[in-house]
């Protein structure tokens, strides 16, 4: 790790991003700021400038286990990628050259008893910002903006027993040098399982009626962003849904002249003749009647490099795959 850091130019590199926040209270566009100082064979990561903790909202991030892991795992990925260093052990020695400062009482290091169940929203942003801050230092290793993690929770009572299903949805990577973003995957430090549709429908009164990539949404670029998925799930009983996510207000950013990707969202359709209603990214136990369709729209990644440099062959391949309209 020290050798990898030593190969980088000394300097200070910053990036700022924003969480959606809470529209019902007016607390929106919550900032997270990352400053990396590279000096010799060490890196100092400073999160000063991030928002104060929210005592009423569960998007605070415990420093240990969320903030520190988002920083350390992302730097490991950038500096010692598995493709080039496949057998390096994860241990304290690997991360000793990296120090992290996060002011106490902020969203990235809250004071007890701050609520933290939605910590993954900010954690993904921290990881994204580490990548963004390193764009001029490691231009061939960084990617454009990636999606954030979102959990949609379904619940009700069936045969006298309560049930609950939390659907943690994937998104997409941003494009990077010489590689389009990956479609419909967990990104950065997330690694949740993509639950098979058959398993969902066997165990819960839910029916998945549509599951596909969101065509025409990836950020354009020399290497385009990945496509996030779309999933329609119908409630077969009266029940409730909750949403804990992010990326509904801010799209994954493009890098090096690439275009931004697409924001995510959750919509509900109460019947076949009703126009869909777009929900906010934080919903607590909203009642939905039997037959309601919940549409989960996952963000698509940002593009990398100028769109004018994308090859005609790559564009034609996307058209043939049904991902893009033929613009000719």
XYZ file of C-alpha atoms in Angstrom, residues 19 58-62 65-67 70 107 115-128 147-151 189-191 244-247:
37
model
C -27.793 13.200 -0.295
C -31.744 7.429 10.158
C -29.167 8.326 7.503
C -26.297 9.015 9.891
C -23.238 6.792 9.458
C -21.395 5.206 12.381
C -18.186 -0.008 10.286
C -19.592 2.414 7.719
C -17.589 5.601 7.187
C -16.348 3.088 2.757
C -23.483 12.759 9.537
C -30.392 6.793 14.227
C -28.347 4.955 11.591
C -30.419 2.247 9.855
C -30.128 4.063 6.494
C -26.357 4.455 6.818
C -25.800 2.777 3.449
C -27.131 5.875 1.656
C -24.314 8.073 2.904
C -21.767 5.278 2.855
C -22.186 4.847 -0.878
C -21.800 8.597 -1.337
C -18.543 8.605 0.641
C -17.211 5.803 -1.569
C -18.326 7.622 -4.725
C -25.696 4.460 -8.256
C -26.649 4.419 -4.607
C -28.222 1.549 -2.692
C -31.968 1.561 -2.061
C -34.183 -0.669 0.079
C -18.559 -1.637 -1.313
C -22.087 -3.095 -1.435
C -22.532 -6.845 -2.004
C -34.955 4.037 2.411
C -32.766 5.146 -0.445
C -31.080 7.998 -2.231
C -30.244 9.292 -5.681
